[in-house]
Each structure stands twice: as C-alpha cells, then as structure tokens.
CSV table of N, CA, C and O in Angstrom, one decimal:
chain,number,residue,atom,x,y,z
A,1,ASP,N,121.0,114.6,130.6
A,1,ASP,CA,120.0,113.6,130.3
A,1,ASP,C,120.5,112.6,129.3
A,1,ASP,O,121.1,113.0,128.3
A,2,GLU,N,120.4,111.3,129.6
A,2,GLU,CA,121.0,110.3,128.8
A,2,GLU,C,119.9,109.6,128.0
A,2,GLU,O,120.0,108.4,127.5
A,3,GLY,N,118.7,110.1,127.9
A,3,GLY,CA,117.7,109.5,127.1
A,3,GLY,C,116.6,108.8,127.9
A,3,GLY,O,115.5,108.5,127.4
A,4,GLY,N,116.9,108.3,129.0
A,4,GLY,CA,115.9,107.6,129.9
A,4,GLY,C,115.4,106.4,129.3
A,4,GLY,O,116.0,105.7,128.5
A,5,LEU,N,114.2,106.1,129.7
A,5,LEU,CA,113.5,104.9,129.3
A,5,LEU,C,113.2,104.9,127.8
A,5,LEU,O,113.2,103.8,127.2
A,6,GLU,N,112.9,106.0,127.2
A,6,GLU,CA,112.6,106.0,125.8
A,6,GLU,C,113.8,105.5,125.0
A,6,GLU,O,113.7,104.6,124.1
A,7,GLN,N,115.0,106.0,125.4
A,7,GLN,CA,116.2,105.5,124.7
A,7,GLN,C,116.5,104.1,125.0
A,7,GLN,O,116.8,103.3,124.1
A,8,TYR,N,116.3,103.7,126.2
A,8,TYR,CA,116.5,102.3,126.6
A,8,TYR,C,115.5,101.3,125.9
A,8,TYR,O,116.0,100.3,125.3
A,9,LEU,N,114.3,101.7,125.7
A,9,LEU,CA,113.4,100.9,125.0
A,9,LEU,C,113.7,100.7,123.5
A,9,LEU,O,113.5,99.7,122.9
A,10,SER,N,114.3,101.8,123.0
A,10,SER,CA,114.6,101.9,121.6
A,10,SER,C,115.9,101.2,121.2
A,10,SER,O,116.1,100.7,120.1
A,11,GLY,N,116.7,100.9,122.3
A,11,GLY,CA,117.9,100.2,122.1
A,11,GLY,C,117.8,98.8,122.2
A,11,GLY,O,116.7,98.2,122.6
A,12,SER,N,118.9,98.0,122.0
A,12,SER,CA,118.8,96.5,122.1
A,12,SER,C,118.4,96.0,123.4
A,12,SER,O,117.8,94.9,123.5
A,13,LEU,N,118.7,96.6,124.5
A,13,LEU,CA,118.3,96.1,125.8
A,13,LEU,C,116.8,96.3,126.1
A,13,LEU,O,116.3,95.7,127.0
A,14,GLY,N,116.1,97.2,125.3
A,14,GLY,CA,114.7,97.3,125.5
A,14,GLY,C,113.8,96.1,125.4
A,14,GLY,O,112.8,96.0,126.1
A,15,ALA,N,114.3,95.1,124.7
A,15,ALA,CA,113.6,93.8,124.6
A,15,ALA,C,113.7,93.1,126.0
A,15,ALA,O,112.8,92.2,126.2
A,16,LEU,N,114.5,93.5,126.9
A,16,LEU,CA,114.7,92.9,128.2
A,16,LEU,C,113.9,93.6,129.3
A,16,LEU,O,114.1,93.3,130.5
A,17,LEU,N,113.0,94.4,128.9
A,17,LEU,CA,112.2,95.2,129.9
A,17,LEU,C,111.5,94.3,130.9
A,17,LEU,O,111.6,94.5,132.2
A,18,PRO,N,110.9,93.3,130.6
A,18,PRO,CA,110.2,92.3,131.6
A,18,PRO,C,111.3,91.8,132.6
A,18,PRO,O,111.1,91.7,133.8
A,19,GLN,N,112.5,91.4,132.1
A,19,GLN,CA,113.5,90.9,132.9
A,19,GLN,C,114.0,92.0,133.8
A,19,GLN,O,114.4,91.7,135.0
A,20,ALA,N,114.1,93.2,133.4
A,20,ALA,CA,114.6,94.4,134.2
A,20,ALA,C,113.6,94.5,135.3
A,20,ALA,O,114.0,94.9,136.4
A,21,ALA,N,112.3,94.4,135.0
A,21,ALA,CA,111.3,94.5,136.1
A,21,ALA,C,111.5,93.5,137.1
A,21,ALA,O,111.4,93.7,138.3
A,22,ASP,N,111.7,92.3,136.7
A,22,ASP,CA,111.9,91.2,137.6
A,22,ASP,C,113.2,91.4,138.5
A,22,ASP,O,113.2,91.1,139.6
A,23,ALA,N,114.2,91.9,137.9
A,23,ALA,CA,115.5,92.3,138.6
A,23,ALA,C,115.2,93.3,139.6
A,23,ALA,O,115.7,93.2,140.8
A,24,MET,N,114.5,94.4,139.3
A,24,MET,CA,114.1,95.4,140.3
A,24,MET,C,113.3,94.9,141.5
A,24,MET,O,113.6,95.2,142.6
A,25,GLU,N,112.4,93.9,141.2
A,25,GLU,CA,111.7,93.2,142.2
A,25,GLU,C,112.6,92.4,143.1
A,25,GLU,O,112.5,92.5,144.4
A,26,THR,N,113.5,91.7,142.5
A,26,THR,CA,114.5,90.9,143.3
A,26,THR,C,115.3,91.7,144.2
A,26,THR,O,115.6,91.2,145.4
A,27,ILE,N,115.7,92.9,143.8
A,27,ILE,CA,116.5,93.7,144.8
A,27,ILE,C,115.7,94.7,145.7
A,27,ILE,O,116.3,95.5,146.4
A,28,GLY,N,114.4,94.5,145.7
A,28,GLY,CA,113.6,95.2,146.6
A,28,GLY,C,113.0,96.5,146.1
A,28,GLY,O,112.5,97.3,146.8
A,29,GLU,N,113.1,96.7,144.8
A,29,GLU,CA,112.6,97.9,144.2
A,29,GLU,C,111.2,97.6,143.6
A,29,GLU,O,111.1,97.7,142.4
A,30,ALA,N,110.3,97.4,144.4
A,30,ALA,CA,108.9,97.0,144.0
A,30,ALA,C,108.3,98.1,143.2
A,30,ALA,O,107.6,97.8,142.2
A,31,GLU,N,108.5,99.3,143.6
A,31,GLU,CA,107.8,100.5,143.0
A,31,GLU,C,108.4,100.6,141.5
A,31,GLU,O,107.6,100.8,140.6
A,32,THR,N,109.7,100.5,141.4
A,32,THR,CA,110.3,100.5,140.1
A,32,THR,C,109.9,99.4,139.2
A,32,THR,O,109.5,99.5,138.0
A,33,ALA,N,109.8,98.2,139.8
A,33,ALA,CA,109.4,97.0,139.1
A,33,ALA,C,107.9,97.2,138.6
A,33,ALA,O,107.6,96.9,137.4
A,34,ALA,N,107.1,97.7,139.4
A,34,ALA,CA,105.7,97.9,139.0
A,34,ALA,C,105.6,98.9,137.9
A,34,ALA,O,104.7,98.7,136.9
A,35,SER,N,106.4,100.0,137.9
A,35,SER,CA,106.4,100.9,136.8
A,35,SER,C,106.9,100.3,135.5
A,35,SER,O,106.3,100.5,134.5
A,36,LEU,N,107.9,99.5,135.6
A,36,LEU,CA,108.4,98.8,134.4
A,36,LEU,C,107.4,97.8,133.8
A,36,LEU,O,107.2,97.7,132.6
A,37,ARG,N,106.7,97.2,134.7
A,37,ARG,CA,105.7,96.2,134.3
A,37,ARG,C,104.5,97.0,133.6
A,37,ARG,O,103.9,96.5,132.6
A,38,GLU,N,104.2,98.2,134.2
A,38,GLU,CA,103.1,99.0,133.5
A,38,GLU,C,103.5,99.3,132.1
A,38,GLU,O,102.7,99.2,131.2
A,39,ILE,N,104.7,99.7,131.9
A,39,ILE,CA,105.3,100.1,130.6
A,39,ILE,C,105.2,98.9,129.7
A,39,ILE,O,104.8,99.0,128.5
A,40,SER,N,105.6,97.8,130.2
A,40,SER,CA,105.5,96.5,129.4
A,40,SER,C,104.2,96.3,128.8
A,40,SER,O,104.0,95.8,127.7
A,41,GLY,N,103.2,96.5,129.7
A,41,GLY,CA,101.8,96.3,129.3
A,41,GLY,C,101.3,97.2,128.1
A,41,GLY,O,100.2,97.0,127.6
A,42,TRP,N,102.0,98.3,127.8
A,42,TRP,CA,101.7,99.2,126.7
A,42,TRP,C,101.9,98.5,125.4
A,42,TRP,O,101.5,99.0,124.3
A,43,PHE,N,102.7,97.4,125.4
A,43,PHE,CA,103.2,96.8,124.1
A,43,PHE,C,102.4,95.5,123.9
A,43,PHE,O,101.9,94.9,124.8
A,44,PRO,N,102.1,95.2,122.5
A,44,PRO,CA,101.4,94.0,122.2
A,44,PRO,C,102.1,92.8,122.9
A,44,PRO,O,103.3,92.6,122.9
A,45,GLY,N,101.3,91.9,123.4
A,45,GLY,CA,101.8,90.7,124.1
A,45,GLY,C,102.3,91.0,125.5
A,45,GLY,O,103.0,90.2,126.2
A,46,GLY,N,102.3,92.3,126.0
A,46,GLY,CA,102.8,92.6,127.3
A,46,GLY,C,104.3,92.8,127.4
A,46,GLY,O,104.8,92.9,128.5
A,47,ALA,N,105.0,93.0,126.3
A,47,ALA,CA,106.4,93.2,126.2
A,47,ALA,C,106.8,93.8,125.0
A,47,ALA,O,106.3,93.6,123.9
A,48,PRO,N,107.9,94.7,125.0
A,48,PRO,CA,108.4,95.3,123.8
A,48,PRO,C,108.9,94.1,122.8
A,48,PRO,O,109.3,93.1,123.3
A,49,ALA,N,108.8,94.4,121.6
A,49,ALA,CA,109.2,93.4,120.6
A,49,ALA,C,110.7,93.1,120.8
A,49,ALA,O,111.5,93.9,121.1
A,50,ALA,N,111.1,91.8,120.5
A,50,ALA,CA,112.5,91.4,120.5
A,50,ALA,C,113.3,91.9,119.3
A,50,ALA,O,114.4,92.3,119.5
A,51,ASP,N,112.6,92.1,118.2
A,51,ASP,CA,113.2,92.7,117.0
A,51,ASP,C,113.5,94.2,117.2
A,51,ASP,O,112.6,95.0,117.5
A,52,ASP,N,114.7,94.7,117.0
A,52,ASP,CA,115.1,96.0,117.2
A,52,ASP,C,114.3,97.1,116.4
A,52,ASP,O,113.7,98.0,116.9
A,53,THR,N,114.1,96.7,115.1
A,53,THR,CA,113.3,97.6,114.2
A,53,THR,C,111.9,97.7,114.6
A,53,THR,O,111.3,98.8,114.7
A,54,GLU,N,111.2,96.5,114.9
A,54,GLU,CA,109.9,96.5,115.3
A,54,GLU,C,109.6,97.3,116.7
A,54,GLU,O,108.7,98.0,116.9
A,55,ARG,N,110.6,97.0,117.7
A,55,ARG,CA,110.6,97.7,118.9
A,55,ARG,C,110.6,99.2,118.8
A,55,ARG,O,109.9,100.0,119.4
A,56,ALA,N,111.6,99.7,117.9
A,56,ALA,CA,111.7,101.1,117.7
A,56,ALA,C,110.4,101.7,117.1
A,56,ALA,O,110.0,102.8,117.4
A,57,ARG,N,109.8,100.9,116.2
A,57,ARG,CA,108.5,101.4,115.6
A,57,ARG,C,107.4,101.5,116.8
A,57,ARG,O,106.7,102.5,116.9
A,58,GLN,N,107.4,100.5,117.6
A,58,GLN,CA,106.4,100.4,118.7
A,58,GLN,C,106.7,101.7,119.6
A,58,GLN,O,105.7,102.3,120.0
A,59,VAL,N,107.9,101.9,119.9
A,59,VAL,CA,108.2,103.2,120.8
A,59,VAL,C,107.7,104.4,120.1
A,59,VAL,O,107.2,105.3,120.7
A,60,SER,N,108.0,104.5,118.8
A,60,SER,CA,107.6,105.7,118.0
A,60,SER,C,106.1,105.9,118.0
A,60,SER,O,105.6,107.0,117.8
A,61,GLU,N,105.4,104.9,118.3
A,61,GLU,CA,103.9,104.9,118.2
A,61,GLU,C,103.3,105.2,119.6
A,61,GLU,O,102.1,105.2,119.7
A,62,LEU,N,104.1,105.3,120.7
A,62,LEU,CA,103.5,105.6,122.0
A,62,LEU,C,102.8,106.9,122.0
A,62,LEU,O,103.3,107.8,121.3
A,63,SER,N,101.8,107.0,122.8
A,63,SER,CA,101.0,108.2,122.8
A,63,SER,C,101.7,109.3,123.6
A,63,SER,O,102.7,109.0,124.4
A,64,ASN,N,101.3,110.5,123.5
A,64,ASN,CA,101.9,111.7,124.3
A,64,ASN,C,101.9,111.4,125.7
A,64,ASN,O,102.8,111.6,126.5
A,65,PRO,N,100.6,110.9,126.3
A,65,PRO,CA,100.6,110.6,127.8
A,65,PRO,C,101.6,109.5,128.1
A,65,PRO,O,102.2,109.6,129.2
A,66,GLN,N,101.8,108.5,127.2
A,66,GLN,CA,102.7,107.4,127.5
A,66,GLN,C,104.2,108.0,127.6
A,66,GLN,O,105.0,107.6,128.4
A,67,LEU,N,104.5,108.8,126.6
A,67,LEU,CA,105.8,109.4,126.6
A,67,LEU,C,106.1,110.3,127.8
A,67,LEU,O,107.1,110.3,128.3
A,68,GLY,N,105.0,111.0,128.2
A,68,GLY,CA,105.1,111.8,129.4
A,68,GLY,C,105.4,110.9,130.7
A,68,GLY,O,106.2,111.2,131.5
A,69,ALA,N,104.6,109.8,130.7
A,69,ALA,CA,104.9,108.9,131.8
A,69,ALA,C,106.2,108.3,131.8
A,69,ALA,O,106.9,108.1,132.9
A,70,LEU,N,106.7,107.9,130.6
A,70,LEU,CA,108.1,107.4,130.4
A,70,LEU,C,109.1,108.4,131.1
A,70,LEU,O,110.0,108.0,131.8
A,71,GLU,N,108.9,109.7,130.8
A,71,GLU,CA,109.9,110.7,131.3
A,71,GLU,C,109.8,110.8,132.8
A,71,GLU,O,110.8,110.9,133.5
A,72,GLU,N,108.5,110.7,133.4
A,72,GLU,CA,108.4,110.8,134.8
A,72,GLU,C,109.0,109.6,135.5
A,72,GLU,O,109.7,109.7,136.5
A,73,ILE,N,108.8,108.4,134.9
A,73,ILE,CA,109.4,107.1,135.5
A,73,ILE,C,110.9,107.2,135.3
A,73,ILE,O,111.6,106.8,136.3
A,74,SER,N,111.3,107.7,134.2
A,74,SER,CA,112.8,107.8,134.0
A,74,SER,C,113.4,108.7,135.0
A,74,SER,O,114.5,108.4,135.7
A,75,ASP,N,112.8,109.8,135.4
A,75,ASP,CA,113.3,110.8,136.4
A,75,ASP,C,113.2,110.1,137.8
A,75,ASP,O,114.3,110.3,138.6
A,76,ALA,N,112.2,109.4,138.1
A,76,ALA,CA,112.1,108.7,139.3
A,76,ALA,C,113.2,107.7,139.5
A,76,ALA,O,113.8,107.6,140.6
A,77,ILE,N,113.5,106.9,138.5
A,77,ILE,CA,114.5,105.9,138.5
A,77,ILE,C,115.9,106.6,138.7
A,77,ILE,O,116.8,106.3,139.5
A,78,ALA,N,116.1,107.7,138.0
A,78,ALA,CA,117.4,108.4,138.1
A,78,ALA,C,117.6,109.0,139.5
A,78,ALA,O,118.7,109.0,140.0
A,79,ASP,N,116.5,109.4,140.1
A,79,ASP,CA,116.7,109.9,141.5
A,79,ASP,C,117.0,108.9,142.5
A,79,ASP,O,117.6,109.1,143.5
A,80,LYS,N,116.7,107.6,142.2
A,80,LYS,CA,117.2,106.5,143.1
A,80,LYS,C,118.3,105.7,142.5
A,80,LYS,O,118.6,104.6,143.1
A,81,GLU,N,119.0,106.1,141.6
A,81,GLU,CA,120.0,105.4,140.9
A,81,GLU,C,121.1,105.0,142.0
A,81,GLU,O,121.5,103.8,142.0
A,82,GLY,N,121.5,105.8,142.8
A,82,GLY,CA,122.5,105.5,143.9
A,82,GLY,C,122.0,104.4,144.7
A,82,GLY,O,122.8,103.4,145.1
A,83,ASP,N,120.8,104.4,145.2
A,83,ASP,CA,120.2,103.4,146.0
A,83,ASP,C,120.2,102.0,145.2
A,83,ASP,O,120.5,101.0,145.8
A,84,ILE,N,119.7,102.1,144.0
A,84,ILE,CA,119.7,100.9,143.2
A,84,ILE,C,121.1,100.3,143.1
A,84,ILE,O,121.2,99.1,143.2
A,85,LEU,N,122.1,101.1,142.7
A,85,LEU,CA,123.4,100.6,142.5
A,85,LEU,C,124.0,100.0,143.8
A,85,LEU,O,124.7,99.0,143.8
A,86,ARG,N,123.7,100.6,145.0
A,86,ARG,CA,124.1,100.1,146.3
A,86,ARG,C,123.6,98.7,146.5
A,86,ARG,O,124.2,97.8,147.0
A,87,GLN,N,122.3,98.5,146.1
A,87,GLN,CA,121.6,97.2,146.3
A,87,GLN,C,122.3,96.2,145.4
A,87,GLN,O,122.1,94.9,145.7
A,88,LEU,N,122.8,96.6,144.3
A,88,LEU,CA,123.5,95.6,143.4
A,88,LEU,C,124.9,95.2,143.8
A,88,LEU,O,125.4,94.2,143.2
A,89,GLU,N,125.4,95.8,144.8
A,89,GLU,CA,126.8,95.6,145.2
A,89,GLU,C,126.9,94.2,145.9
A,89,GLU,O,126.0,93.7,146.6
C-alpha cells in the first residue's frame, strides 16, 4: 500500500485534485472523475487548499466515513491502474 488518496491529498499534488478529476474525464474514466469530484466537494470552496500545511490540516479533519470512502476509492483506482496507464500512452 502506497498511501492512496489520503497520502496524495496530503502531499503537494493534492492541491491538483480538481485537475486530476478533469484528466480522468478526458481519458474516459468518468467514474473515477466523479469520485475525485466528490472528494473535492468535501473541502471548503470545493477543492483542497493550495497551501500544503492547510491542506494537511484539512485532510486530518476528514471524518471517519470520509476516510473510509477515500480508502474504497483508492482501492478502486488501484484496481484499474493498468487500464488508466494504457489510456495515457
């Protein structure tokens, strides 16, 4: 396990979650895009903070159900990782 979406959100790329959702939509991963947009909606203003410290605080304040959903979505994305990578070629 590499930390999944919780780690992604806590890292510097987490600020790019809305763009990641758009990218998934562009390559035909509508379900993944919808999941990422749902996660974005959990944050004030509809997106994780751009500031790393603030975003880490936001992630630390996610509820247990949200953390459970992050894990489920992370697993679903990991299951299709090969398909996603092929679409990016």
